[in-house]
Amino acid sequence: MGRAVGPDVIERSTREANSDRVCGSWNKNGPIPELTVFLWFMAWENSCETAVGLLRNLRPVIPDATSQNLGWVGLQAFRYRDTAPNEVHWPPLSQHLLILMTRPPAKMRFRYAGGKRDLPFPAGSITVMPVGSEAEACWQGTKDCFHIYLDPKLTARVATTSLELDVSPTAIPPLDALILPELRTTMLAVDAELTNGGLGGPLMIESLANILAVRLLRYIFGLRRLVTRTDGVLTRRKLTTIIDYIMANLHRSPTLEQMAALVSLSPYHFARQFKAATGLPPHQFLITRRVERAQQILRGRGNLSLAEVAIGVGFSDQSQLCFHFKRIVGVTPGRFRASAEAPKR
């Protein structure tokens, strides 16, 4: 047993000897450097992994912000921005990890126990890696994401006292590309507290940690109950197919009939099952994804006009973009762009 690890993220890179990599060559220009980034987290750990040497000319993966030294209980948070192409290996986790993908990379591969994914996670989607999980991911292009480590003792306590569930830490399965607006909203509230927190921050986070646990457990165990019903529900595979199709066709205005046909359902049953799975009707989900794509473009400091951005993400004109952007984000696209371009202090 070694000394306890601090709450900051220690990320170091090493080249693995075996050639069976999760990432091969992305294109004819050659492979992404075969790096394995071992992530060591959590002040509450009572042991320390052996340090892995840092390769020459490689920078550690450093979070843009962390909750270290903030006195938070129940969860810890790490925000990453403009993370360069890399390959990451998570050793067995001692906490539940929730990853919110705020800006996906151009290409991505993800491997975890019982599943794999060869497309980037959609913007706004959530990945859940429970206690004991191991996973590997690699990506090309930069990405932004937000990590929350949720204390399994907290989730077990919430399950027992609030939901009357007898839940072991291993009862939470690995999940990827979840579109859960309520869970995303809570994670964004944690991110906002990390950015702008003040007096009462630890109390606020304790409340948000409990809300996260409740919403995660509701989804997992509510979904399992739905699956046993006879009126049907979208499977994870079908939901992923639809979401990937929507993200690839934002600018083409996919219709309800086209989406329903992909999963062999009538438009009526598809719309009901999609809303049950995501919390949003298909057209509202589509609009939300368009707004998120517009945010990515506006952050990119490009020279596109707002009218060009609107057309590029699938809106018919600039006024439609401005209406939905203000409704969902809370500010106009112009003000959002100005804020993104303002130099950091």
CSV table of C-alpha atoms in Angstrom, one decimal, residues 64-66 70 72 77 79 81 146 188-198 205:
chain,number,residue,atom,x,y,z
A,64,ASP,CA,-8.6,22.9,-17.4
A,65,ALA,CA,-10.2,22.9,-14.0
A,66,THR,CA,-10.6,20.5,-11.1
A,70,LEU,CA,-12.7,22.8,-2.7
A,72,TRP,CA,-16.4,18.7,-2.1
A,77,ALA,CA,-15.0,17.0,-11.1
A,79,ARG,CA,-13.0,19.7,-17.0
A,81,ARG,CA,-10.7,21.5,-23.1
A,146,PHE,CA,-16.4,17.0,-18.4
A,188,LEU,CA,-23.7,21.1,-16.2
A,189,ALA,CA,-24.8,22.5,-12.8
A,190,VAL,CA,-21.7,20.9,-11.3
A,191,ASP,CA,-19.6,22.4,-14.0
A,192,ALA,CA,-21.1,25.8,-13.3
A,193,GLU,CA,-20.2,25.5,-9.6
A,194,LEU,CA,-16.7,24.5,-10.6
A,195,THR,CA,-16.4,27.7,-12.6
A,196,ASN,CA,-18.3,30.2,-10.5
A,197,GLY,CA,-18.7,28.6,-7.1
A,198,GLY,CA,-18.7,30.7,-4.0
A,205,ILE,CA,-22.2,20.0,-4.5
